[in-house]
XYZ file of C-alpha atoms in Angstrom:
449
model
C 86.588 51.314 105.905
C 83.344 49.292 106.216
C 81.508 49.590 109.511
C 78.368 47.576 110.230
C 76.129 50.096 111.920
C 73.265 47.747 112.844
C 74.621 44.285 113.351
C 71.823 43.303 115.782
C 68.853 44.617 113.787
C 66.158 42.139 112.604
C 66.761 40.828 109.074
C 63.211 41.417 107.965
C 62.354 44.818 109.375
C 58.971 46.245 108.579
C 59.073 49.209 106.169
C 58.898 52.575 107.885
C 59.524 51.146 111.323
C 62.436 52.850 113.158
C 64.672 50.545 115.263
C 64.540 51.155 119.028
C 67.331 53.502 120.388
C 69.055 50.680 122.268
C 70.052 49.145 118.929
C 72.133 52.221 118.012
C 74.231 52.078 121.155
C 76.989 49.655 119.971
C 77.372 51.491 116.686
C 77.436 54.863 118.438
C 80.176 53.757 120.768
C 82.229 52.401 117.876
C 81.775 55.581 115.848
C 82.683 57.768 118.834
C 85.837 55.753 119.441
C 86.804 56.015 115.769
C 86.317 59.796 115.751
C 88.258 60.155 118.995
C 91.270 58.341 117.544
C 91.077 60.335 114.309
C 90.778 63.709 116.028
C 93.508 62.907 118.540
C 95.914 62.260 115.697
C 94.987 65.580 114.095
C 95.145 67.592 117.341
C 98.737 68.887 116.867
C 97.603 70.664 113.702
C 94.056 71.671 114.612
C 95.004 73.135 117.982
C 97.978 75.213 116.841
C 97.201 78.944 116.891
C 99.436 81.203 114.753
C 98.732 84.881 114.039
C 100.748 87.687 112.425
C 100.587 90.717 114.737
C 102.378 93.081 112.352
C 105.621 95.059 112.321
C 107.337 97.354 114.800
C 108.975 99.976 112.566
C 111.674 101.231 114.967
C 113.814 98.218 115.837
C 116.747 99.855 117.621
C 120.375 99.023 116.874
C 120.937 95.947 114.736
C 123.744 94.750 117.025
C 121.460 94.745 120.080
C 119.798 91.353 120.644
C 116.006 91.214 120.378
C 114.560 91.315 123.892
C 111.268 89.672 124.893
C 110.360 89.960 128.565
C 107.092 89.960 130.489
C 104.966 89.834 127.342
C 106.638 92.911 125.841
C 109.334 93.709 123.291
C 112.172 96.022 124.256
C 114.350 97.739 121.657
C 117.528 99.671 122.372
C 119.570 102.223 120.459
C 122.609 104.343 121.251
C 122.546 108.016 122.171
C 126.124 109.033 122.945
C 127.092 107.190 126.118
C 123.466 106.384 126.912
C 121.141 103.603 125.939
C 117.774 104.649 124.559
C 115.335 101.911 125.564
C 111.794 101.597 124.193
C 109.042 99.295 125.478
C 106.388 97.971 123.093
C 103.054 96.379 123.970
C 102.184 93.180 122.082
C 98.434 93.626 122.479
C 96.728 94.332 119.153
C 97.303 96.895 117.894
C 100.953 96.880 118.997
C 102.024 100.256 120.334
C 104.889 102.057 122.013
C 104.491 102.268 125.782
C 107.449 104.467 126.691
C 111.017 105.373 125.820
C 113.789 106.340 128.221
C 117.525 107.035 128.301
C 119.758 105.004 130.593
C 123.305 106.158 131.439
C 125.647 103.202 131.155
C 128.794 104.657 132.722
C 131.619 102.157 133.249
C 130.148 99.636 130.815
C 130.843 101.966 127.893
C 134.140 101.433 126.026
C 135.295 104.869 124.754
C 137.839 103.292 122.367
C 135.462 101.024 120.485
C 132.315 103.009 121.212
C 130.581 99.791 122.217
C 128.564 98.863 125.249
C 128.723 95.581 127.125
C 126.362 92.617 126.818
C 122.733 93.716 126.888
C 119.861 91.811 128.536
C 116.436 92.756 129.884
C 114.467 90.829 132.521
C 111.135 91.650 134.093
C 110.185 91.132 137.747
C 106.662 92.287 138.481
C 106.408 95.958 137.558
C 110.208 96.404 137.463
C 112.350 96.040 134.337
C 115.998 95.145 134.943
C 118.394 96.294 132.234
C 121.870 94.747 132.456
C 124.548 96.350 130.303
C 128.062 95.057 130.754
C 128.673 94.984 134.513
C 125.992 97.520 135.499
C 122.298 96.945 136.212
C 119.543 99.571 136.000
C 116.023 99.069 137.376
C 113.254 100.824 135.421
C 109.630 101.354 136.338
C 107.709 99.023 134.023
C 104.794 101.458 133.694
C 106.685 104.675 132.937
C 110.281 103.716 132.063
C 111.667 105.990 134.777
C 114.880 104.885 136.493
C 114.158 103.525 139.985
C 117.695 102.591 141.060
C 121.088 101.559 139.686
C 123.756 99.046 140.668
C 127.384 99.210 139.459
C 127.506 95.386 139.554
C 125.332 92.657 138.040
C 122.092 91.702 139.796
C 120.756 88.139 139.554
C 117.028 87.512 139.987
C 116.057 84.887 142.551
C 112.787 83.283 141.515
C 109.648 85.427 141.399
C 109.767 86.793 144.944
C 111.044 90.250 144.040
C 114.544 89.619 145.414
C 117.868 89.817 143.580
C 121.437 89.186 144.620
C 124.513 91.320 143.938
C 128.116 90.274 144.602
C 130.967 92.696 145.273
C 134.542 91.642 145.984
C 136.608 93.872 148.266
C 140.369 94.010 147.563
C 143.306 95.317 149.522
C 144.289 98.855 148.385
C 147.187 98.981 145.957
C 146.461 95.646 144.245
C 144.970 96.959 140.989
C 146.824 95.351 138.062
C 148.719 97.659 135.722
C 147.467 96.426 132.365
C 150.103 98.413 130.501
C 152.883 96.483 132.259
C 151.921 93.068 130.896
C 153.390 91.433 134.018
C 152.644 87.685 134.280
C 150.836 86.065 137.163
C 147.313 85.191 138.285
C 144.659 87.905 138.206
C 141.535 88.324 140.305
C 138.627 90.361 138.962
C 136.210 92.600 140.791
C 132.473 92.527 140.106
C 132.976 95.439 137.703
C 135.731 93.619 135.788
C 138.714 95.433 137.279
C 141.806 93.119 137.528
C 143.784 92.750 140.767
C 147.020 90.948 141.575
C 145.756 89.517 144.888
C 142.561 87.681 145.812
C 139.854 89.705 147.600
C 140.029 90.042 151.346
C 136.278 89.456 151.533
C 133.204 89.158 149.343
C 129.977 90.986 150.112
C 126.825 89.174 148.993
C 123.741 91.392 149.175
C 120.076 90.499 148.843
C 118.236 93.398 147.164
C 114.584 94.395 147.048
C 114.014 94.587 143.284
C 111.299 97.237 143.647
C 113.486 99.733 145.527
C 117.100 98.529 145.335
C 117.195 98.472 149.141
C 119.642 96.006 150.704
C 117.544 93.410 152.562
C 120.388 91.260 153.870
C 124.170 90.967 153.610
C 126.652 88.144 154.007
C 130.375 88.880 153.988
C 132.438 85.662 153.880
C 136.191 86.050 153.823
C 138.217 85.689 150.645
C 136.878 84.776 147.239
C 133.575 82.893 146.944
C 131.176 81.723 144.274
C 127.480 82.570 144.460
C 124.815 80.488 142.716
C 121.046 80.968 142.669
C 119.014 77.938 143.717
C 115.685 77.843 141.910
C 112.459 75.970 142.583
C 110.193 76.150 145.593
C 111.712 78.547 148.087
C 114.420 80.316 146.052
C 117.770 80.483 147.791
C 121.423 81.453 147.357
C 124.303 79.007 147.689
C 127.645 80.524 148.726
C 130.766 78.388 148.332
C 133.883 79.591 150.165
C 137.243 77.922 150.687
C 136.027 75.998 153.735
C 132.206 75.717 153.636
C 128.919 75.658 151.754
C 126.189 77.974 153.054
C 122.590 78.092 151.808
C 120.738 81.366 152.444
C 117.015 82.062 152.051
C 116.565 84.514 149.180
C 114.103 86.786 150.955
C 115.741 87.105 154.374
C 119.310 85.849 154.114
C 118.594 83.310 156.866
C 121.051 80.402 156.868
C 119.059 77.339 155.855
C 121.887 74.808 155.764
C 125.655 74.720 156.149
C 128.360 72.135 155.489
C 132.104 72.204 156.077
C 134.342 71.567 153.070
C 137.447 69.474 153.767
C 140.872 70.153 152.339
C 142.380 67.612 149.963
C 146.175 67.343 149.907
C 146.270 70.484 152.003
C 144.216 72.599 149.584
C 140.629 73.755 149.548
C 138.248 73.780 146.573
C 138.917 75.936 143.521
C 135.626 75.667 141.587
C 131.939 75.454 142.409
C 128.782 75.301 140.337
C 125.148 74.206 140.546
C 123.562 71.760 138.104
C 119.906 71.180 138.852
C 119.615 69.814 142.393
C 123.352 69.153 142.787
C 126.159 71.458 143.907
C 129.546 70.457 142.448
C 132.723 71.450 144.301
C 135.994 70.924 142.450
C 139.559 70.430 143.740
C 142.684 70.985 141.644
C 145.036 68.551 143.429
C 143.968 65.865 143.177
C 141.591 66.532 140.301
C 138.359 65.625 142.022
C 134.767 66.795 142.174
C 132.448 66.312 145.141
C 128.658 66.497 144.784
C 126.275 67.813 147.446
C 122.498 68.021 147.596
C 121.776 71.670 146.846
C 119.039 71.945 149.514
C 120.298 69.843 152.425
C 124.034 70.155 151.540
C 124.372 66.446 152.258
C 127.404 64.899 150.550
C 126.232 62.651 147.702
C 129.278 61.281 145.913
C 132.782 62.087 144.652
C 134.637 61.209 141.486
C 138.025 61.761 139.909
C 137.916 64.274 137.095
C 138.909 62.665 133.788
C 142.295 63.648 132.392
C 142.110 64.281 128.660
C 143.447 66.678 126.057
C 141.335 68.853 123.804
C 138.195 70.918 124.207
C 136.188 70.484 127.373
C 132.561 69.543 126.630
C 130.046 72.317 127.189
C 127.468 70.880 129.610
C 125.107 73.465 131.114
C 122.906 72.273 133.980
C 123.953 68.735 133.016
C 126.595 66.706 134.887
C 128.821 65.154 132.253
C 132.164 63.373 131.937
C 134.728 62.738 129.241
C 135.889 64.268 125.986
C 133.290 65.178 123.394
C 133.897 62.018 121.369
C 133.145 59.861 124.444
C 130.719 62.024 126.390
C 128.676 60.516 129.227
C 125.892 62.007 131.341
C 126.170 61.132 135.017
C 123.358 60.144 137.337
C 123.008 63.161 139.660
C 122.074 60.903 142.610
C 125.054 58.533 142.385
C 127.650 60.052 140.044
C 127.696 56.876 137.942
C 127.473 56.886 134.168
C 123.803 56.997 133.174
C 123.877 57.276 129.367
C 126.165 58.216 126.495
C 125.594 61.327 124.406
C 124.803 60.964 120.726
C 128.100 61.870 119.031
C 130.118 65.101 119.094
C 127.647 67.359 120.892
C 127.192 69.974 123.585
C 124.506 69.506 126.227
C 122.088 71.829 127.973
C 118.737 71.538 129.742
C 115.737 72.762 127.750
C 112.028 72.160 128.418
C 112.913 69.722 131.192
C 114.925 67.559 128.770
C 118.552 67.465 127.600
C 119.217 69.227 124.311
C 122.058 67.834 122.203
C 123.602 70.313 119.753
C 126.137 69.301 117.109
C 129.451 71.022 117.809
C 130.581 71.404 114.198
C 127.349 72.785 112.767
C 125.617 74.247 115.828
C 122.426 72.476 114.748
C 120.150 70.689 117.215
C 120.125 66.900 117.143
C 117.518 65.796 119.675
C 115.874 66.277 123.068
C 116.716 63.351 125.352
C 115.299 62.026 128.598
C 117.574 63.435 131.343
C 117.727 60.152 133.305
C 117.878 57.523 130.562
C 119.054 59.328 127.428
C 116.189 57.900 125.375
C 114.930 59.976 122.467
C 112.085 62.307 123.388
C 112.023 64.615 120.338
C 114.152 64.259 117.176
C 115.325 67.670 115.929
C 117.421 66.706 112.906
C 116.514 68.870 109.924
C 116.135 72.023 112.020
C 118.794 74.743 111.783
C 118.624 76.377 115.200
C 117.099 76.334 118.670
C 116.233 79.873 119.744
C 117.581 81.008 123.143
C 115.275 80.418 126.079
C 114.899 79.402 129.708
C 115.954 75.885 130.783
C 112.398 74.942 131.744
C 110.609 77.016 129.110
C 109.239 76.228 125.652
C 111.765 75.181 122.996
C 111.314 77.043 119.690
C 113.206 75.776 116.631
C 113.817 77.355 113.220
C 114.804 76.153 109.750
C 115.245 77.770 106.345
C 112.886 76.729 103.565
C 112.289 77.792 99.953
C 109.334 79.926 101.055
C 110.995 81.555 104.091
C 111.586 80.294 107.597
C 109.574 77.609 109.349
C 109.201 77.509 113.128
C 108.221 74.731 115.505
C 107.822 74.421 119.264
C 108.119 71.805 122.023
C 106.284 72.393 125.289
C 108.079 71.572 128.568
C 107.916 67.880 129.350
C 106.006 67.068 126.119
C 107.649 64.653 123.664
C 105.973 66.326 120.705
C 107.120 68.907 118.147
C 104.392 71.192 116.779
C 104.964 73.127 113.547
C 103.863 76.739 114.103
C 104.111 78.239 110.625
C 106.314 79.643 107.864
C 107.192 83.344 107.573
C 108.711 85.336 104.707
C 111.597 87.079 106.457
C 115.220 86.952 105.313
C 116.940 87.506 108.658
C 117.718 84.556 110.893
C 117.807 86.809 113.969
C 114.738 85.811 115.928
C 113.649 85.484 119.529
C 110.710 83.779 121.208
C 108.967 83.276 124.521
C 106.016 81.056 125.495
C 103.515 83.077 123.420
C 105.338 85.255 120.881
C 107.930 85.059 118.125
C 109.776 88.087 116.777
C 112.262 88.377 113.887
C 114.294 91.276 112.589
C 113.048 92.190 109.109
C 114.972 94.999 107.465
C 114.802 97.995 109.789
C 111.814 96.677 111.736
C 110.636 93.714 113.798
C 107.963 91.273 112.638
C 105.905 89.762 115.433
C 103.685 86.661 115.645
C 101.576 85.199 118.415
C 101.284 81.452 118.867
C 99.612 78.944 121.129
C 99.839 75.157 121.107
């Protein structure tokens, strides 16, 4: 590139005479603009921070998923009918903070010797360990057990409140599993089958720090309970005849709406997708949408009748078989855009992630309202699990190991983090760390983009 630095200078300048500063100004501005463009293009590479923090030698049981929560790593092993949980600090040098044993109880299967699904979440200085149907709250500083719940506890935002649901059945309705008798079954919060629906459902708001019940709602019959995230976390309870929105911290009723019967029957399904509550009826096959905050009725549509697998759309309102899959406008219920082939859909980083059904590989991140491409992900093998509005971390196998990349929420840009020499594809990530199982240990990296 040829740049004329002194276009306005006199042609016959006296030797040794320096041009006045004003004559450099146009050239300086041009050079600054050129450097700004050049550096902006290089920013994705220059600003990526990637550091190997080392290895945690004791990685727990190989069948237990890697757990990252609250800037820590948690490993878990088995000790008879107990879980042995260890917390590790990710500050350099990485070190063990504490180890504790947690009795699992009903979640343990004595025939197979296996526990239930295992997840760890952190709320302030409390660590919630969910194993099967039970939840145990540990002190984040010491690992000591603070309280236990025989049923699952769902966190509601960051306000230190959780919600537990327990269904109460009429005595004598427990299903005899040895009989094999046909008929519909209704399951308790601990997974016990019953032959009749519950007579009532108790929804309890819990103080996460102490396990104390802060509020209780006991609607009759069977209900669904969905957390409502965002500003002012809440709980939406859908019963056979109404929608009720409760404040997470106090249980106060914020909004309520009656649900009509269609063809003499009430709703049979309910779910929340973003800012919309969807209430489904079996006869006729219809779904009615309500605003999740005001409970104002938005729209209704007839559920499509098709054979084959139902598309997996999480936090996305979709319609049709997988080979003709459409995303609906949450405000109107009309078709907004068509998915890109045979894919499943879920919300990640504020966008819609399309994953190929046959291979499980990511295809792209799309704009949730228009379906336009935001980030192309072809060529990557996997998207690591994460929160709907959190960072997306992707992985692919290469000749020199595994390469990782990341997409920040709302940013239509994929940054390559680095390549690591580990054989295992079992990895987990949060907004600042990446961890992979490597032999009997865990390799850990820190990143920032």
